[in-house]
PDB file of C-alpha atoms in Angstrom:
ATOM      1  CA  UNK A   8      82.345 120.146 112.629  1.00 56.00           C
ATOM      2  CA  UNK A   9      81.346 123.769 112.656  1.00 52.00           C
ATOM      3  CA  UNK A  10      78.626 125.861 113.867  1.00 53.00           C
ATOM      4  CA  UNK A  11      77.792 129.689 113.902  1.00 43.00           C
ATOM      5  CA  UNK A  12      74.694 129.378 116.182  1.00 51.00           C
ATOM      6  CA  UNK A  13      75.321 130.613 119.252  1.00 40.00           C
ATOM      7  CA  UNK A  14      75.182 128.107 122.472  1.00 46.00           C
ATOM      8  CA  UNK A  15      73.475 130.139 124.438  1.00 42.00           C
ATOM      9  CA  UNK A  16      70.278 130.272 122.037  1.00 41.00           C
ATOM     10  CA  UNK A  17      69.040 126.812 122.750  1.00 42.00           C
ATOM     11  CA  UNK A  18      68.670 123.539 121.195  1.00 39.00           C
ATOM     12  CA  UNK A  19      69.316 123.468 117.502  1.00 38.00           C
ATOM     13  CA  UNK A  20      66.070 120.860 116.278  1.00 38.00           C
ATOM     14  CA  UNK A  21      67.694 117.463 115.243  1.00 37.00           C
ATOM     15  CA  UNK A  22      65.985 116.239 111.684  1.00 36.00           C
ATOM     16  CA  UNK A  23      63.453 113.686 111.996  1.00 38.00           C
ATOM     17  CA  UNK A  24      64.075 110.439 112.927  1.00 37.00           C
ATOM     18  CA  UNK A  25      64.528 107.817 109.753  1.00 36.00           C
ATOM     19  CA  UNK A  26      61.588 105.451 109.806  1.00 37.00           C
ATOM     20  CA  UNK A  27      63.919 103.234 107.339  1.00 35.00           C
ATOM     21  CA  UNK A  28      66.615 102.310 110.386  1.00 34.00           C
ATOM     22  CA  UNK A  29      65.815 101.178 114.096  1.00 39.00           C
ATOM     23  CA  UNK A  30      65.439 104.187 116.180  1.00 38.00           C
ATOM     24  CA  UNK A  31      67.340 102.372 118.971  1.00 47.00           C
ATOM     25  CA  UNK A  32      70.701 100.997 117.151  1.00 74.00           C
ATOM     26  CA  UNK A  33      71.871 104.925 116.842  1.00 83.00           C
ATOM     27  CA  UNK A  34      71.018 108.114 118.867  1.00 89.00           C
ATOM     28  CA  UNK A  35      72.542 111.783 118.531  1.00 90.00           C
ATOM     29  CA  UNK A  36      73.681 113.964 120.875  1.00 94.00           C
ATOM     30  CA  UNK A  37      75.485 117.206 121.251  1.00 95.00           C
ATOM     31  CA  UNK A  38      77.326 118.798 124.602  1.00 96.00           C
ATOM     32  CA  UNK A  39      77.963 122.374 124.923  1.00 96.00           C
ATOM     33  CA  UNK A  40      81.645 122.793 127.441  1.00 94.00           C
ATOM     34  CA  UNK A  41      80.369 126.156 128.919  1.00 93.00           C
ATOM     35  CA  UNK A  42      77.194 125.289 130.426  1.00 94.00           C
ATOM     36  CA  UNK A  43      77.557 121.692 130.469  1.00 94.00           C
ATOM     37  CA  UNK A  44      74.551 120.793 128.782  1.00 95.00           C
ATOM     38  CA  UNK A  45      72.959 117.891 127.133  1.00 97.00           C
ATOM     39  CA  UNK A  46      70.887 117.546 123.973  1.00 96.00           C
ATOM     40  CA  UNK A  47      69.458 114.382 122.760  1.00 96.00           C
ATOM     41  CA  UNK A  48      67.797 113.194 119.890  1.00 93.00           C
ATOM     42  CA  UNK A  49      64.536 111.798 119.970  1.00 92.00           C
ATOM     43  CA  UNK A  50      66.440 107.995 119.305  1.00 91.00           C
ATOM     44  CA  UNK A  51      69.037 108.688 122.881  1.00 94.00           C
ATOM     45  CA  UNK A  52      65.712 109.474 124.316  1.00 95.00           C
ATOM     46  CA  UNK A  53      64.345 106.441 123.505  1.00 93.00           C
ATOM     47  CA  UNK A  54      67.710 104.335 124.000  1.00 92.00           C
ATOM     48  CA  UNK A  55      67.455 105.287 127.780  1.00 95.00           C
ATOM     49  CA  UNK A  56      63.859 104.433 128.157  1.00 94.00           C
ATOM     50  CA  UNK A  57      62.638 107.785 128.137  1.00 95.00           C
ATOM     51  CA  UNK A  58      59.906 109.511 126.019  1.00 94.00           C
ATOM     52  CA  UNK A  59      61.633 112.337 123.712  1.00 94.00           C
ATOM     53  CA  UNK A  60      61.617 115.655 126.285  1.00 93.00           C
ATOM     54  CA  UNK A  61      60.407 113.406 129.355  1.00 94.00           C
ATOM     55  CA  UNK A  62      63.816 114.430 131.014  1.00 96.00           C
ATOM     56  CA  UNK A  63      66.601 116.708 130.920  1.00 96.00           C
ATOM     57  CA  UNK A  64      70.075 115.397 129.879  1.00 96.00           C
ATOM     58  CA  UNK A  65      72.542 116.218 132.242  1.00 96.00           C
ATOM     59  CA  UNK A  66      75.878 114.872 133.252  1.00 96.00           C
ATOM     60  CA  UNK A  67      74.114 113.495 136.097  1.00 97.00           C
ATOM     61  CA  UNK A  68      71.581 111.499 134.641  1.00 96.00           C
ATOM     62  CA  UNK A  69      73.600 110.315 132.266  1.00 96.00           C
ATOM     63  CA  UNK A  70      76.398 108.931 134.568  1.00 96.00           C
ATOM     64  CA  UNK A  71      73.280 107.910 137.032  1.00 96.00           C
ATOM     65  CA  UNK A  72      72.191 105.086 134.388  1.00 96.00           C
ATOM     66  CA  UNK A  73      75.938 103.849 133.539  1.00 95.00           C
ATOM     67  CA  UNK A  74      76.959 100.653 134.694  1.00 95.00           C
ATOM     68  CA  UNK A  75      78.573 100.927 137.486  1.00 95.00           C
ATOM     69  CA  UNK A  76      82.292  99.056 136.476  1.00 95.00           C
ATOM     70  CA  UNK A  77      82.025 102.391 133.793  1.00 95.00           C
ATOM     71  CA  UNK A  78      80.678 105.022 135.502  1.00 95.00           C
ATOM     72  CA  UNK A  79      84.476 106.406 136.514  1.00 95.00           C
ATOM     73  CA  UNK A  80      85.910 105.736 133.385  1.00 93.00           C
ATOM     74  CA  UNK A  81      82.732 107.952 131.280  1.00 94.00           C
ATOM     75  CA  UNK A  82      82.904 110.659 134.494  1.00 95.00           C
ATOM     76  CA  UNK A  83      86.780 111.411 133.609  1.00 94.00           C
ATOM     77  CA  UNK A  84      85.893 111.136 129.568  1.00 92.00           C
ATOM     78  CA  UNK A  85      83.489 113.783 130.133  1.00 94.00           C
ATOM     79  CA  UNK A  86      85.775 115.476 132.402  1.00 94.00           C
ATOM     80  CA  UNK A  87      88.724 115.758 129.772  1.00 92.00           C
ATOM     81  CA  UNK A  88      86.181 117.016 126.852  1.00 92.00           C
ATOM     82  CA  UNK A  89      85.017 119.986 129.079  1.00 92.00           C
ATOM     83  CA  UNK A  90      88.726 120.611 130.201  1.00 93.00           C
ATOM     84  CA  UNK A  91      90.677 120.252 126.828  1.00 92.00           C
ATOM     85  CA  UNK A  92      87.910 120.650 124.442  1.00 91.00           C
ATOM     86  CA  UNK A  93      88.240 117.234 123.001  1.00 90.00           C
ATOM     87  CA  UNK A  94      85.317 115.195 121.533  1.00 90.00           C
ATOM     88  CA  UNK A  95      83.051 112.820 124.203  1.00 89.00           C
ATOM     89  CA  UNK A  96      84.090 109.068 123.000  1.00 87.00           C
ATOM     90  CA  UNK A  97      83.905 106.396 124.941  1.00 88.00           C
ATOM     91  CA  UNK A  98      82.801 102.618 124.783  1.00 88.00           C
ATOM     92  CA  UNK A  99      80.766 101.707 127.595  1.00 92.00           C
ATOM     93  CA  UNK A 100      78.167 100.122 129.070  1.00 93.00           C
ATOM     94  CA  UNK A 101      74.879 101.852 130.490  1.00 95.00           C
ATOM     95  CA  UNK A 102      71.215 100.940 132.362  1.00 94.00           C
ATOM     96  CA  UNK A 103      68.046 101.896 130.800  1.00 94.00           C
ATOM     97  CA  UNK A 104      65.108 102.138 132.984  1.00 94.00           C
ATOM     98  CA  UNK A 105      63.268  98.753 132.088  1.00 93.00           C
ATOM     99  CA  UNK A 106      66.703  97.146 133.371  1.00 93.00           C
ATOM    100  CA  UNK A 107      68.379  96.587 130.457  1.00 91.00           C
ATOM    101  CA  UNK A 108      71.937  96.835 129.688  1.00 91.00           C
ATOM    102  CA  UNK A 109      72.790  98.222 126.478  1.00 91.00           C
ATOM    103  CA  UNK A 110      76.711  98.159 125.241  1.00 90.00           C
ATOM    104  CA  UNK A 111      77.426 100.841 123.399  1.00 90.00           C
ATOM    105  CA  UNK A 112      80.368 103.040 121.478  1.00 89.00           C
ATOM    106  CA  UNK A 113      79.796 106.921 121.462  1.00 91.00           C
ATOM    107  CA  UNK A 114      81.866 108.609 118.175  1.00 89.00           C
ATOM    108  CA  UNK A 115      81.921 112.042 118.443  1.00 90.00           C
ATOM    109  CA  UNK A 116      83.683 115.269 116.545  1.00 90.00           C
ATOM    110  CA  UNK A 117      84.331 118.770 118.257  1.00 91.00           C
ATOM    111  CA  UNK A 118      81.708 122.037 117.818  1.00 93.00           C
ATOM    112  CA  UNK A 119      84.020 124.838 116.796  1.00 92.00           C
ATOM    113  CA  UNK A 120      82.439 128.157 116.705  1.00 92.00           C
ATOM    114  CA  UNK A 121      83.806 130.424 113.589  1.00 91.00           C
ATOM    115  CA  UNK A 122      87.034 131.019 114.747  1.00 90.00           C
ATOM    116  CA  UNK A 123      87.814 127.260 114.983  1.00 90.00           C
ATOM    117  CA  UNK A 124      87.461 126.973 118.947  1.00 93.00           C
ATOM    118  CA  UNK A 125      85.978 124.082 120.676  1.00 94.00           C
ATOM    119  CA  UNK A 126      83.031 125.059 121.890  1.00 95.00           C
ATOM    120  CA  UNK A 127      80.759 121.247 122.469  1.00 95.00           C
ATOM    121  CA  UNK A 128      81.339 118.007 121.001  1.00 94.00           C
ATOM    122  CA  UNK A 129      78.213 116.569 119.021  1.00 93.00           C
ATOM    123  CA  UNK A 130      77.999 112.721 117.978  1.00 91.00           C
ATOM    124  CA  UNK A 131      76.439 109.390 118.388  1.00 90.00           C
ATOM    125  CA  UNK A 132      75.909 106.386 120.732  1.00 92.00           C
ATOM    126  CA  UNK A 133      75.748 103.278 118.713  1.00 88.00           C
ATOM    127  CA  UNK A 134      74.153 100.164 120.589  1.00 88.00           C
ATOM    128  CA  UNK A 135      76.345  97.510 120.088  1.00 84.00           C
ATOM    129  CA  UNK A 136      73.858  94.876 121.181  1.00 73.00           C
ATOM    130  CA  UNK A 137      74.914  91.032 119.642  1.00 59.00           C
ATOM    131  CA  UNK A 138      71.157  90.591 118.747  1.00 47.00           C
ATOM    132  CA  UNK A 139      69.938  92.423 115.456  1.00 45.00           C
ATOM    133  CA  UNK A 140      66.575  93.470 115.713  1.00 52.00           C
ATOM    134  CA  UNK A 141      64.776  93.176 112.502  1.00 51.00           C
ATOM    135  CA  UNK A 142      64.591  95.900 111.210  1.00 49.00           C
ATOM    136  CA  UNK A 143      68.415  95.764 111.187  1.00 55.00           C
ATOM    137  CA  UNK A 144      67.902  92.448 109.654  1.00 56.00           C
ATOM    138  CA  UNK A 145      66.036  94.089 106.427  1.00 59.00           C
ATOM    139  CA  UNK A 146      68.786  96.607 105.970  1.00 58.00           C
ATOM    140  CA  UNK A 147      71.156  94.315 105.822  1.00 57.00           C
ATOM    141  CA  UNK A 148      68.770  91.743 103.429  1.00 59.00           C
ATOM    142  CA  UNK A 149      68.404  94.816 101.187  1.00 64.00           C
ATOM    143  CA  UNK A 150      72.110  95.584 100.796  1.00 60.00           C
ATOM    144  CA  UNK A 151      73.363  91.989 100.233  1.00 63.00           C
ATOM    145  CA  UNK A 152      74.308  92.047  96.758  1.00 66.00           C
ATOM    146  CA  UNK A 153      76.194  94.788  97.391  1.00 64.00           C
ATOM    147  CA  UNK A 154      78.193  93.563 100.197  1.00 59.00           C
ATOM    148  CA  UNK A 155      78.729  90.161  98.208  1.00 66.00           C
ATOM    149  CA  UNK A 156      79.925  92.219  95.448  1.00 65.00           C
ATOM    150  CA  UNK A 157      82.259  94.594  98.107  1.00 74.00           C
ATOM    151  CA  UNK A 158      83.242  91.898 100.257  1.00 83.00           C
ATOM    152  CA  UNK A 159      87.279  92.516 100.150  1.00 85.00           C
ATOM    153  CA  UNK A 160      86.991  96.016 100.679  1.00 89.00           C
ATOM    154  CA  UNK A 161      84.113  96.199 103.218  1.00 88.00           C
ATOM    155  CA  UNK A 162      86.353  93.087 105.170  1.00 90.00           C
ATOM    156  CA  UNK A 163      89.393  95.491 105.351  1.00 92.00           C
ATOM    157  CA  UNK A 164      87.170  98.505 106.794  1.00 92.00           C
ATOM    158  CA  UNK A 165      85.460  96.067 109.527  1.00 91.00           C
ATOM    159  CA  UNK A 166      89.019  94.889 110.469  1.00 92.00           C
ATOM    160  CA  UNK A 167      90.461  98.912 110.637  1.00 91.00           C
ATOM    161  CA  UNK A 168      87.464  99.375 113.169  1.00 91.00           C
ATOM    162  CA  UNK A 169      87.742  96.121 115.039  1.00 90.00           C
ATOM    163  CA  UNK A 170      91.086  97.025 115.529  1.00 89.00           C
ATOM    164  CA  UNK A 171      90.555 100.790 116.490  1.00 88.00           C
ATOM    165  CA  UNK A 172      87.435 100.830 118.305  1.00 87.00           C
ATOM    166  CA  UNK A 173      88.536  97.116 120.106  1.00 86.00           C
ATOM    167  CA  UNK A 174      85.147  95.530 118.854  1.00 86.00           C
ATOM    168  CA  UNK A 175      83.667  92.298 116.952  1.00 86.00           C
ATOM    169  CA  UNK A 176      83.409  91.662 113.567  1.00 86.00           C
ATOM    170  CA  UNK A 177      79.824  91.463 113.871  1.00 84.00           C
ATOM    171  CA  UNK A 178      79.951  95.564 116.199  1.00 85.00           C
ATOM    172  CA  UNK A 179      82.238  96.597 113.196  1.00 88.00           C
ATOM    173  CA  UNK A 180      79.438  95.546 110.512  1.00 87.00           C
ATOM    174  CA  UNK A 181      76.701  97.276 112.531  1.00 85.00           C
ATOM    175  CA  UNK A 182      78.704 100.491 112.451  1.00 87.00           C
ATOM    176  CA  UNK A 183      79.462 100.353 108.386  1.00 88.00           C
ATOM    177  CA  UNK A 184      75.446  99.528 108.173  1.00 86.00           C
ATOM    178  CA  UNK A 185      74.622 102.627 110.390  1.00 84.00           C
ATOM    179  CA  UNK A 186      76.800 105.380 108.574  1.00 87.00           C
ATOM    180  CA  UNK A 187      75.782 103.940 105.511  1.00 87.00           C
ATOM    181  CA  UNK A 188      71.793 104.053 106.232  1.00 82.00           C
ATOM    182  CA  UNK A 189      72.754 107.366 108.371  1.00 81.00           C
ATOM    183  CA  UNK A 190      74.160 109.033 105.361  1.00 86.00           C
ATOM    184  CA  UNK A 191      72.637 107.130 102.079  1.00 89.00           C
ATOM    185  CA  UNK A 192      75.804 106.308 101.067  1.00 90.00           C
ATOM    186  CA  UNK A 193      76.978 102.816  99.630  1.00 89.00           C
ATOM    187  CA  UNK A 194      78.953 100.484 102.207  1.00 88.00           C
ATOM    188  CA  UNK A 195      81.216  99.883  98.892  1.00 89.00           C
ATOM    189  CA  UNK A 196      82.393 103.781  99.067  1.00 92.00           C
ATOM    190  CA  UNK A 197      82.316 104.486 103.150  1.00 92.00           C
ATOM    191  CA  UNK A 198      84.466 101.451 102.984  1.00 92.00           C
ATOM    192  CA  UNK A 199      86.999 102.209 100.227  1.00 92.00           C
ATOM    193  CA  UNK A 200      87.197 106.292 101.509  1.00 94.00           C
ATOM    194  CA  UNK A 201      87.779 104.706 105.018  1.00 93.00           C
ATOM    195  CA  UNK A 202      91.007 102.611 103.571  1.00 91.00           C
ATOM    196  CA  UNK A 203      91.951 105.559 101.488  1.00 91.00           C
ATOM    197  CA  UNK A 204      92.055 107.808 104.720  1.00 93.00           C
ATOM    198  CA  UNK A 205      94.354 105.630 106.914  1.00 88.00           C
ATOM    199  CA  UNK A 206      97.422 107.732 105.794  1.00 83.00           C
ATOM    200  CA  UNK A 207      95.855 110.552 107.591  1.00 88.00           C
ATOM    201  CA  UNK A 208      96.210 108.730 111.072  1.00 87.00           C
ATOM    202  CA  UNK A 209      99.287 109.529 113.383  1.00 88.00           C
ATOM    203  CA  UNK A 210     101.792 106.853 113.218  1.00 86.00           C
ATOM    204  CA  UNK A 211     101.966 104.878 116.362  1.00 84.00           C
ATOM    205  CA  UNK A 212     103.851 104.920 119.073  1.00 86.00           C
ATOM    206  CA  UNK A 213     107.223 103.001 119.061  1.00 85.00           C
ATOM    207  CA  UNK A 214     105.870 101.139 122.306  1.00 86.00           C
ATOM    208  CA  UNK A 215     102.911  99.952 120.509  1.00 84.00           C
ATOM    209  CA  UNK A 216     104.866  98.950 117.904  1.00 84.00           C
ATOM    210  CA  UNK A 217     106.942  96.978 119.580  1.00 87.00           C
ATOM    211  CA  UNK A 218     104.223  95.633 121.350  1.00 86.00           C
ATOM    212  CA  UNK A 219     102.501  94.820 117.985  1.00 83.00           C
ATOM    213  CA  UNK A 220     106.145  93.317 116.744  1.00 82.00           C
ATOM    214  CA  UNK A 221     106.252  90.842 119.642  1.00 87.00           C
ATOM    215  CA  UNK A 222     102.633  89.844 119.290  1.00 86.00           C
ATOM    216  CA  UNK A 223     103.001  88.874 114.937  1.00 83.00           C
ATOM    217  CA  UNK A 224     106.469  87.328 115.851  1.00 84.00           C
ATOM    218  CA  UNK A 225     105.159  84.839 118.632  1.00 86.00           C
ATOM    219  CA  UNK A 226     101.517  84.114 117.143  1.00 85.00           C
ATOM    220  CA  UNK A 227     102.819  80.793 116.022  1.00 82.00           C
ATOM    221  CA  UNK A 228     103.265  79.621 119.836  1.00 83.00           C
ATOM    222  CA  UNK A 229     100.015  80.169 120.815  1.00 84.00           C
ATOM    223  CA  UNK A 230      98.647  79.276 117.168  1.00 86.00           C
ATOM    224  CA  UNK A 231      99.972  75.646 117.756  1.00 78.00           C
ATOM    225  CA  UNK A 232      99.262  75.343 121.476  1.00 75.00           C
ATOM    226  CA  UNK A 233      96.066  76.060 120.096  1.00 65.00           C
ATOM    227  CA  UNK A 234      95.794  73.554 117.463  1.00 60.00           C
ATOM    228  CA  UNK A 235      97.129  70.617 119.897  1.00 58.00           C
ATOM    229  CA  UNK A 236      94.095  70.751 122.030  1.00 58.00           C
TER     230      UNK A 236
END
């Protein structure tokens, strides 16, 4: 992700929100290294409990209203970003101020200025709440032909981000459904481009390799303790 406008000129607007998806299930943000600050869309606004411009983002607030079990772990994920110029992403878990905890992954690129240096990371927190609110529940209504038609394919993409992002079938649907409404593109094609662009991934590590090795070779152990009880 790249961007000529200077940090230092303020808040680029963020489009509209989309009256078509729930504006709590996704909310954009972007984070600026030099002067450490915060911009929210009007949907992270609302995610937190807060009326669009009701309060400033800063690091503070925003580790203020994470759970507390995640607060350390999102402190030294901001931390890194700001010291190595690496995107914000984290899965985590934060408080908005009704009370309500909201689970949630945050995907994120890098801001590079026009020579290609890091200059903010801009993204998304996507609520990975088990309950589908209904307007989720129409997008999904509206789309089922297609994802009866796409089921292989769009099966093999929710397992690649199950596996990557360490989430449910269910979480890895929800994010498919949100980059697809997000974007207007078919799940069919975000799903078959996904598969397509695996071979661009590093190769893992041998010790997760080997890790992965022991767990395929011994599944049948625990598959038949399983089956016994």
């Amino acid at each position: 992700m790249t961007t000529s406008a200077d940090p230092s000129t303020g808040p680029v607007p963020y489009p509209p929100a989309d009256p078509a998806y729930p504006s709590t299930a996704a909310g954009s943000f972007r984070f600026w290294f030099t002067s450490c600050r915060w911009e929210w869309s009007t949907e992270l606004y609302r995610m937190h409990g807060y009326q669009p411009g009701e309060v400033e983002p800063t690091t503070e607030l925003l580790l203020a209203h994470k759970h507390p079990d995640d607060r350390d772990h999102v402190a030294d994920a901001i931390a890194r970003s700001v010291d190595q110029g690496e995107p914000f992403s984290s899965r985590h878990r934060f408080i908005d101020t009704h009370g309500r905890e909201h689970a949630v992954m945050v995907v994120a690129d890098r801001i590079l200025d026009d020579n290609d240096r890091p200059v903010g990371t801009a993204g998304f927190y996507i609520d990975l709440s088990d309950t589908l609110a209904d307007a989720e529940r129409d997008v999904v209504e509206q789309r089922l032909p297609e994802i009866i038609e796409s089921r292989a394919v769009i099966e093999q993409a929710k397992g690649i981000l199950m596996g990557m992002y360490g989430i449910n079938a269910g979480q890895a649907f929800k994010v498919l459904a949100w980059r697809s409404q997000e974007t207007n593109t078919k799940l069919r094609a975000l799903a078959e481009q996904l598969l397509a662009e695996l071979s661009d991934l590093p190769s893992p590590d041998a010790a997760t390799v080997a890790t992965f090795d022991h767990i395929l070779l011994t599944l049948h152990h625990r598959a038949n303790l399983g089956s016994h009880r």
